[in-house]
Tab-separated table of N, CA, C and O in Angstrom:
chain	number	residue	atom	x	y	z
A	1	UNK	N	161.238	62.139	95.662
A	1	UNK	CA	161.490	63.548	95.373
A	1	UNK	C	161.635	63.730	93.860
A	1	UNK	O	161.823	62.853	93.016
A	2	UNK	N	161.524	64.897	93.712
A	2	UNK	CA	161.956	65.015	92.002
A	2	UNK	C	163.130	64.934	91.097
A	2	UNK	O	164.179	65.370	91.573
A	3	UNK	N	163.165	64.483	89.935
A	3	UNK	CA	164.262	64.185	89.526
A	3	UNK	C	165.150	65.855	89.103
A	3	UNK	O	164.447	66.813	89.424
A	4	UNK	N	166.336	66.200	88.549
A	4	UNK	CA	166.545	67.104	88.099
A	4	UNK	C	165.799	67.617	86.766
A	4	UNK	O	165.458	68.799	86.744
A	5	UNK	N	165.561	66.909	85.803
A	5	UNK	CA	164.877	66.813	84.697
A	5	UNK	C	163.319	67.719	84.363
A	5	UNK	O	162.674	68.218	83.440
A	6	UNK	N	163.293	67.421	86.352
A	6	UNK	CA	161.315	67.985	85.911
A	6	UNK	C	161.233	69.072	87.504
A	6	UNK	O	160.178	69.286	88.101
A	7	UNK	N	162.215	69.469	87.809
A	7	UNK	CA	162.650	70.878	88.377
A	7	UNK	C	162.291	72.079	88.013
A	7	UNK	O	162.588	72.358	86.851
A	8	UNK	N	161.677	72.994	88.698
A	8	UNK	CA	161.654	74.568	87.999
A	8	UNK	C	161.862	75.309	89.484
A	8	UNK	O	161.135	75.365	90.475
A	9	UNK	N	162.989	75.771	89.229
A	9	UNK	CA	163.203	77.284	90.333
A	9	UNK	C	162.132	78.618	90.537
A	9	UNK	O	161.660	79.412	89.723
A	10	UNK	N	162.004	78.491	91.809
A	10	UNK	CA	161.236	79.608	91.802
A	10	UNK	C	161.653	80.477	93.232
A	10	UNK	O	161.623	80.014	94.372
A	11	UNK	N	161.987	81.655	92.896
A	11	UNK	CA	162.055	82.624	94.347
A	11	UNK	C	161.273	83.209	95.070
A	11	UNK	O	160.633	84.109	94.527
A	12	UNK	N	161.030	82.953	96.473
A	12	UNK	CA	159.525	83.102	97.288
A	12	UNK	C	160.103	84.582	97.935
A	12	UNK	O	161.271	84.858	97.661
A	13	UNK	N	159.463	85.375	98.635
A	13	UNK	CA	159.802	85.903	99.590
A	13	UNK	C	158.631	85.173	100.958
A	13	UNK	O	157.593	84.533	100.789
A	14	UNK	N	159.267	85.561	102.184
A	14	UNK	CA	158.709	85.066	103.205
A	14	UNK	C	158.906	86.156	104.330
A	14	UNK	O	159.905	86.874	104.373
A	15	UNK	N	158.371	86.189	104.797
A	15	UNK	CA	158.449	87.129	106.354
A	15	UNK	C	159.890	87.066	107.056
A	15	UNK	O	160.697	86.475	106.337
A	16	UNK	N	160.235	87.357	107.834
A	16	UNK	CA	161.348	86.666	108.541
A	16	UNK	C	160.852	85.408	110.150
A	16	UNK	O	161.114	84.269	110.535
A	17	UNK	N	160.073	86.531	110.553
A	17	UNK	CA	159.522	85.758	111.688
A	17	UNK	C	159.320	84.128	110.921
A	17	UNK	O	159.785	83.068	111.339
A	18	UNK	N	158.562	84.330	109.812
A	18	UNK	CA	158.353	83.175	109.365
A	18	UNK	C	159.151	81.945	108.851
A	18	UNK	O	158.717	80.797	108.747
A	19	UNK	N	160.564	82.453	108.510
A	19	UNK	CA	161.352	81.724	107.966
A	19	UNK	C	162.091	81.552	109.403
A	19	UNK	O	163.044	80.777	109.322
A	20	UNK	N	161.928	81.965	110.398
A	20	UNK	CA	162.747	81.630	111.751
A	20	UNK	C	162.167	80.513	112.423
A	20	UNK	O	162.683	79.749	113.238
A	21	UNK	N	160.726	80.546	111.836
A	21	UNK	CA	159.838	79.363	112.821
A	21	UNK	C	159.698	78.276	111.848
A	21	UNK	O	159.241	77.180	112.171
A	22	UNK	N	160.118	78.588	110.559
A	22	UNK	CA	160.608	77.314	109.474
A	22	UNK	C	161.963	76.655	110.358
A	22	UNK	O	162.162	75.767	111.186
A	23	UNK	N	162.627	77.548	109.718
A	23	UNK	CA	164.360	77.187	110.380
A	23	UNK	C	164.280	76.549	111.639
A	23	UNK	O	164.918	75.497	111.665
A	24	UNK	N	163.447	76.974	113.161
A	24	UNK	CA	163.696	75.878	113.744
A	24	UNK	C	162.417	74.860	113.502
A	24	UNK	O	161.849	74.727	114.586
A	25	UNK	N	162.017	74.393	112.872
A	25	UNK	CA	161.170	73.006	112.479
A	25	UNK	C	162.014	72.315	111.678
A	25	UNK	O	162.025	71.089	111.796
A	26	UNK	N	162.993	73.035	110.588
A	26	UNK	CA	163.796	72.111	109.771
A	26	UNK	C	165.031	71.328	110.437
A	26	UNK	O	165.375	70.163	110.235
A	27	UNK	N	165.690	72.441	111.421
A	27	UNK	CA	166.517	71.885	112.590
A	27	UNK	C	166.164	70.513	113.411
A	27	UNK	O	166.778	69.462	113.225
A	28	UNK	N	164.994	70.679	114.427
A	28	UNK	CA	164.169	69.629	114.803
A	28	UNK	C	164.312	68.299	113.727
A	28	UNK	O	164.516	67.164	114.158
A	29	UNK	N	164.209	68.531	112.611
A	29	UNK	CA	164.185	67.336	111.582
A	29	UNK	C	164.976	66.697	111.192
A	29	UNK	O	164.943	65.607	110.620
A	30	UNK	N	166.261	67.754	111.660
A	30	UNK	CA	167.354	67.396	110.538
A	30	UNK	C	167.389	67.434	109.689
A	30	UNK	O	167.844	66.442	109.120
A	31	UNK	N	166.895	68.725	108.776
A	31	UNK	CA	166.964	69.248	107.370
A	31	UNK	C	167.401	70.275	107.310
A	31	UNK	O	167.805	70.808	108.344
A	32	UNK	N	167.475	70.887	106.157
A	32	UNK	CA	168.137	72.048	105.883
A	32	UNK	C	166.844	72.627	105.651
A	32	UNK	O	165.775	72.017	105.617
A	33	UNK	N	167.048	73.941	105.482
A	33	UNK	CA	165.107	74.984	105.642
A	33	UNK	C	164.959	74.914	104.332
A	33	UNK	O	163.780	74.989	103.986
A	34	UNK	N	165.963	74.761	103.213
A	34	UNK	CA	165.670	74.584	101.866
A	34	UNK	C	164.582	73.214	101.612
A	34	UNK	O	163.579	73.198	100.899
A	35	UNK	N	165.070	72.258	102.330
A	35	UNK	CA	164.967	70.924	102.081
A	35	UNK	C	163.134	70.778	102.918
A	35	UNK	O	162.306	69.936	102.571
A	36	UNK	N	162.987	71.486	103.656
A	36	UNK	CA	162.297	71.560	104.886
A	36	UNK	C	160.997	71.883	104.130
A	36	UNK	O	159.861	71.418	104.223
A	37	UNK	N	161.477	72.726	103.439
A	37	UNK	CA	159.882	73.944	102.958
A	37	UNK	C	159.565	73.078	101.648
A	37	UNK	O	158.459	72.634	101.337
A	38	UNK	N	160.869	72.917	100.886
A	38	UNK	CA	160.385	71.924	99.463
A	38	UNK	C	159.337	70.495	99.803
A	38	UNK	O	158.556	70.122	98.928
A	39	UNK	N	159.413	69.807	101.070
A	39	UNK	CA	159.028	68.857	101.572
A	39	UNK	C	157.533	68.977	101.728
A	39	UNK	O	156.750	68.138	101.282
A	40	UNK	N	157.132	70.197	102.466
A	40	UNK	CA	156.080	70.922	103.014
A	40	UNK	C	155.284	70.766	101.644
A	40	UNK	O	154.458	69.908	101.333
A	41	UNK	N	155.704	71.690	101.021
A	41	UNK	CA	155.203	72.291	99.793
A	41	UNK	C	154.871	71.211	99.036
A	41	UNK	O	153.724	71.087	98.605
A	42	UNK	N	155.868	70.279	98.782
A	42	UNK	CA	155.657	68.759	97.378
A	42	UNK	C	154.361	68.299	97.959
A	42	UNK	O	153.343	68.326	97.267
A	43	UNK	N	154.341	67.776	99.491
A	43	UNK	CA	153.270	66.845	100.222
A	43	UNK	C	151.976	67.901	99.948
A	43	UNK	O	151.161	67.374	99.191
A	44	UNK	N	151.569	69.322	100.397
A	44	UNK	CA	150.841	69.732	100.620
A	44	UNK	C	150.309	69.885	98.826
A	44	UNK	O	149.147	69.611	98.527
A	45	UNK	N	151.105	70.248	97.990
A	45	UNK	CA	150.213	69.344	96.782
A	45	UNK	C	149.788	68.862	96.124
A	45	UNK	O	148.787	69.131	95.460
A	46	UNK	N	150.621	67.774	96.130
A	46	UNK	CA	150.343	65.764	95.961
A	46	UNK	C	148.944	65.552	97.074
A	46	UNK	O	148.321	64.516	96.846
A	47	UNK	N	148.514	66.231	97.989
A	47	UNK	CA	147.389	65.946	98.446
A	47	UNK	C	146.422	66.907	97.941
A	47	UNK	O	145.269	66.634	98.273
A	48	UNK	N	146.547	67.847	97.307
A	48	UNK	CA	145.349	68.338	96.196
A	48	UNK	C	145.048	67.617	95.191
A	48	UNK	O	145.896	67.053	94.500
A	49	UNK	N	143.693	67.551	94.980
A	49	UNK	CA	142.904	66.867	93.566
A	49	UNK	C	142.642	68.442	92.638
A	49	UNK	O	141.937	69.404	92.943
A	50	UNK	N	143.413	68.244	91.572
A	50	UNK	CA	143.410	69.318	90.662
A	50	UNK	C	142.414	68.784	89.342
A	50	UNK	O	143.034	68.253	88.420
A	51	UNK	N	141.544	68.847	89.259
A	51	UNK	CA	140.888	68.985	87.897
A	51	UNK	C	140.333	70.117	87.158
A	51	UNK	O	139.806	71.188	87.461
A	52	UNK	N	140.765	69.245	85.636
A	52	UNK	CA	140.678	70.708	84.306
A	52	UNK	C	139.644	70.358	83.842
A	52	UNK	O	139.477	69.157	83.631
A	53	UNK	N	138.792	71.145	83.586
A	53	UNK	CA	136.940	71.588	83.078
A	53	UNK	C	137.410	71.949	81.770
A	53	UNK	O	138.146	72.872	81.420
A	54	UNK	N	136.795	70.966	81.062
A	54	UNK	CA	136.806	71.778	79.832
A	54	UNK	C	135.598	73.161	79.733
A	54	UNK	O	135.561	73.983	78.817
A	55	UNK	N	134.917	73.130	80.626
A	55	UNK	CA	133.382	74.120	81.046
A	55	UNK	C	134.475	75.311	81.061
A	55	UNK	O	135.343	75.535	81.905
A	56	UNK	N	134.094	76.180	79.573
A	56	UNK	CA	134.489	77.547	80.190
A	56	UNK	C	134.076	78.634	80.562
A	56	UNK	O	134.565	79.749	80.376
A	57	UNK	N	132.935	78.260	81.234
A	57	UNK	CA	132.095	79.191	82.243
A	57	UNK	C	132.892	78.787	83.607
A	57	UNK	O	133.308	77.679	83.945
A	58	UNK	N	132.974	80.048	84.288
A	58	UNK	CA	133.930	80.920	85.919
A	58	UNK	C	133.173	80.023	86.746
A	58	UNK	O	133.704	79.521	87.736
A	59	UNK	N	131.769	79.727	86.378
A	59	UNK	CA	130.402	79.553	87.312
A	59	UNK	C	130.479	78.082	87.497
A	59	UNK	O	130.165	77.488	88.528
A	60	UNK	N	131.085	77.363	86.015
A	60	UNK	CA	130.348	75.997	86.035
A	60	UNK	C	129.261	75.757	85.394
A	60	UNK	O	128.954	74.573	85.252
A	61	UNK	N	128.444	76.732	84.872
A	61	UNK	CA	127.147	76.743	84.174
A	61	UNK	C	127.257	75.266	83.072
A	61	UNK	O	128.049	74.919	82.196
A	62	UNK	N	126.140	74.738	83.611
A	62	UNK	CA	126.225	73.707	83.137
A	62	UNK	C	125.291	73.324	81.599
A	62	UNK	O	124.983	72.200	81.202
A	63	UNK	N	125.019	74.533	81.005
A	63	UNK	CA	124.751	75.092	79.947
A	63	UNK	C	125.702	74.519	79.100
A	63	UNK	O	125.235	74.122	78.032
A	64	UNK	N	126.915	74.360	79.268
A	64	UNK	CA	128.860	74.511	78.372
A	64	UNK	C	129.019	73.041	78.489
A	64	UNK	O	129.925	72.498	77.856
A	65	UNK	N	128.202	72.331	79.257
A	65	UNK	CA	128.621	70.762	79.675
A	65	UNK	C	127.888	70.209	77.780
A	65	UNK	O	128.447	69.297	77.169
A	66	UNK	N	127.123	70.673	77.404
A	66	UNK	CA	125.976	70.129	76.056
A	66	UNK	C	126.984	70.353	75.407
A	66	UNK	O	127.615	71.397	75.569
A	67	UNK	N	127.396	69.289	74.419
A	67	UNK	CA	127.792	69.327	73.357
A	67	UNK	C	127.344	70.097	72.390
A	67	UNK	O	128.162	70.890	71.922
A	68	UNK	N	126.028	70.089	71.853
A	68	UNK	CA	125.538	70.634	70.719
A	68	UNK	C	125.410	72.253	71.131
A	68	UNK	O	124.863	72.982	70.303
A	69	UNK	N	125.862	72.803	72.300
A	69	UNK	CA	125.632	74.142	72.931
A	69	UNK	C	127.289	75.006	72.407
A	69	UNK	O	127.568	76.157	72.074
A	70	UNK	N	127.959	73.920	72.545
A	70	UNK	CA	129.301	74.165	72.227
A	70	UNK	C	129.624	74.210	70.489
A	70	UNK	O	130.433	74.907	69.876
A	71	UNK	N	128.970	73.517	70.153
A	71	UNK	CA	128.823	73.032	68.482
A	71	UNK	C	128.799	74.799	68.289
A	71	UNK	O	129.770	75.511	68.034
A	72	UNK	N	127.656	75.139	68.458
A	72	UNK	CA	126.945	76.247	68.266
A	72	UNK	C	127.693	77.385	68.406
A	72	UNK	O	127.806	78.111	67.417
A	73	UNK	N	128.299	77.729	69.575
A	73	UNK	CA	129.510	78.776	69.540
A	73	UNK	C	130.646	78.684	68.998
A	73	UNK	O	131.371	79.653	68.771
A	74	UNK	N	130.950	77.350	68.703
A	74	UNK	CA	131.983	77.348	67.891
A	74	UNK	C	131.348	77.746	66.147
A	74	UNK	O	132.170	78.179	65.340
A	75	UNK	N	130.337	77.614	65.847
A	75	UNK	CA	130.148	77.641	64.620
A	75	UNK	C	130.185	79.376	64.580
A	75	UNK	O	130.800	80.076	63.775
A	76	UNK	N	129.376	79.782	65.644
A	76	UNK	CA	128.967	81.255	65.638
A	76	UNK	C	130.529	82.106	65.653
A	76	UNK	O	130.537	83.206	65.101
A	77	UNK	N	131.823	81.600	66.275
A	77	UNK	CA	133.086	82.353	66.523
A	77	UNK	C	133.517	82.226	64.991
A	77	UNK	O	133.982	83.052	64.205
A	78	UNK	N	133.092	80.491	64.832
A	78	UNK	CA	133.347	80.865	63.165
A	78	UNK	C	132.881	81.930	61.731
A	78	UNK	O	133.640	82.273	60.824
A	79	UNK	N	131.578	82.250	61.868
A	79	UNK	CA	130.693	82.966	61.873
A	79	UNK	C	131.835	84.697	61.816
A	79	UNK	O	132.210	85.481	60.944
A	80	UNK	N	131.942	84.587	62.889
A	80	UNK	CA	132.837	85.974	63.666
A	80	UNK	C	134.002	86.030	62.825
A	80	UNK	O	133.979	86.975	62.037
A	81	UNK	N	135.058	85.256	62.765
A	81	UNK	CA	136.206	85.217	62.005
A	81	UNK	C	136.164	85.467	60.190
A	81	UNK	O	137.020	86.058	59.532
A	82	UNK	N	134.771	84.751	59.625
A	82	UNK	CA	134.788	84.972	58.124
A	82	UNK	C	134.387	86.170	58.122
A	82	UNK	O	134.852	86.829	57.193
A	83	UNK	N	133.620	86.771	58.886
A	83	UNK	CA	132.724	88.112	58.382
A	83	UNK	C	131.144	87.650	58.439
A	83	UNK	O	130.167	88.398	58.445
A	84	UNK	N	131.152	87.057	58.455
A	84	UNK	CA	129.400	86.518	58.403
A	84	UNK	C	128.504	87.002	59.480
A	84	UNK	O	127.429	86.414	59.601
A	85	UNK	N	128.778	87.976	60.277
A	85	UNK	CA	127.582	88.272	60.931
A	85	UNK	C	127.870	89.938	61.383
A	85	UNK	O	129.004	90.394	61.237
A	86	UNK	N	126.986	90.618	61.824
A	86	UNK	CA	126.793	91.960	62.032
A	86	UNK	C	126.464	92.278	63.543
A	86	UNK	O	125.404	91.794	63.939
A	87	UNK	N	127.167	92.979	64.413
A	87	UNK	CA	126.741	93.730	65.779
A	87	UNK	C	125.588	94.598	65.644
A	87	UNK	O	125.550	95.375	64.691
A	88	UNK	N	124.648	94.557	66.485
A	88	UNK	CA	123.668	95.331	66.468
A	88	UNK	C	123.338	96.197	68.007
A	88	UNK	O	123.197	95.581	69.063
A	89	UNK	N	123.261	97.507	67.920
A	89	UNK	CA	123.238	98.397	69.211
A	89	UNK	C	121.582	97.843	69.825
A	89	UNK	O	120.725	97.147	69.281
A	90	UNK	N	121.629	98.517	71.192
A	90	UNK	CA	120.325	97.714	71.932
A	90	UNK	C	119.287	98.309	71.005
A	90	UNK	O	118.376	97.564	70.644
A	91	UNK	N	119.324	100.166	70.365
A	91	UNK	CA	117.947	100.355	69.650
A	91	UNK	C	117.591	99.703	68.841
A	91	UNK	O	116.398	99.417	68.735
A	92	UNK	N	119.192	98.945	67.414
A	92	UNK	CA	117.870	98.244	66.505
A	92	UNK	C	117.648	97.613	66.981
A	92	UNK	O	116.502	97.315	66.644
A	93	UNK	N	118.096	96.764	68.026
A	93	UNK	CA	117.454	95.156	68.749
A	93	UNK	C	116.072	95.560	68.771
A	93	UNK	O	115.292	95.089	67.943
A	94	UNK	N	115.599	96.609	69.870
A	94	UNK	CA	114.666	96.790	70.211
A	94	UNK	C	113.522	96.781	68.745
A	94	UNK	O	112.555	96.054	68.512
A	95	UNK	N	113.988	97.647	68.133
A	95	UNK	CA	113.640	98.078	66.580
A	95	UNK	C	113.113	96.622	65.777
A	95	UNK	O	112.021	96.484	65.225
A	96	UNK	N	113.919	95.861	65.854
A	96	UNK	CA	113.801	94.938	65.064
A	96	UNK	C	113.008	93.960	66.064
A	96	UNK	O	112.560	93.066	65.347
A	97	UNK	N	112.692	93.764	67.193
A	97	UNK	CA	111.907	93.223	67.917
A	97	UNK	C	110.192	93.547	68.329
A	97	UNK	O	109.321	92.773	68.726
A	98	UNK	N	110.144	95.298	67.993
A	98	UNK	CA	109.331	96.122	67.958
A	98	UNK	C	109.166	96.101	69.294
A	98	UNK	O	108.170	95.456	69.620
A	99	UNK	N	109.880	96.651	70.346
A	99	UNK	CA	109.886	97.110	71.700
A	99	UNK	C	109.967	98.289	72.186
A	99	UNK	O	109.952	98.455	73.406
């Protein structure tokens, strides 16, 4: 179980029906429903595999996986922050594309 050290409180709400059909499962156990649900909860996820993507595409686009793709937006945000580059509306795009 966890030590005190690496603890964080948190207040749930729950149904009642639901905390009645906790309460008697924690009974059955010989736990307290505090003890009962923390148990539930630790196991259910210590059995999740959590991994962090550095990919910050929603999708996964595996476009963000290339290094040198990333190089590139980072240079371009840099770009963004000095002043070095200009927004352009869709007409000049078009304009400047001759479309």
């Amino acid at each position: 179980m966890a030590t005190a050290l690496n603890i964080k409180r948190k207040n749930i709400d729950l149904p009642v029906d639901t905390l009645q059909k906790l309460s008697i499962m924690a009974v059955a156990q010989g736990k307290s429903l505090k003890n009962f649900i923390e148990t539930i909860l630790i196991s259910k996820a210590n059995a999740v595999a959590v991994e962090v993507s550095e990919n910050p595409s929603p999708s996964g686009d595996p476009w963000f996986n290339d290094p040198e793709n990333i190089a590139s937006l980072n240079r371009g945000i840099e770009d963004i922050k000095a002043g070095r580059c200009r927004a352009y509306s869709m007409d000049e795009i078009r304009e400047l594309l001759g479309v």
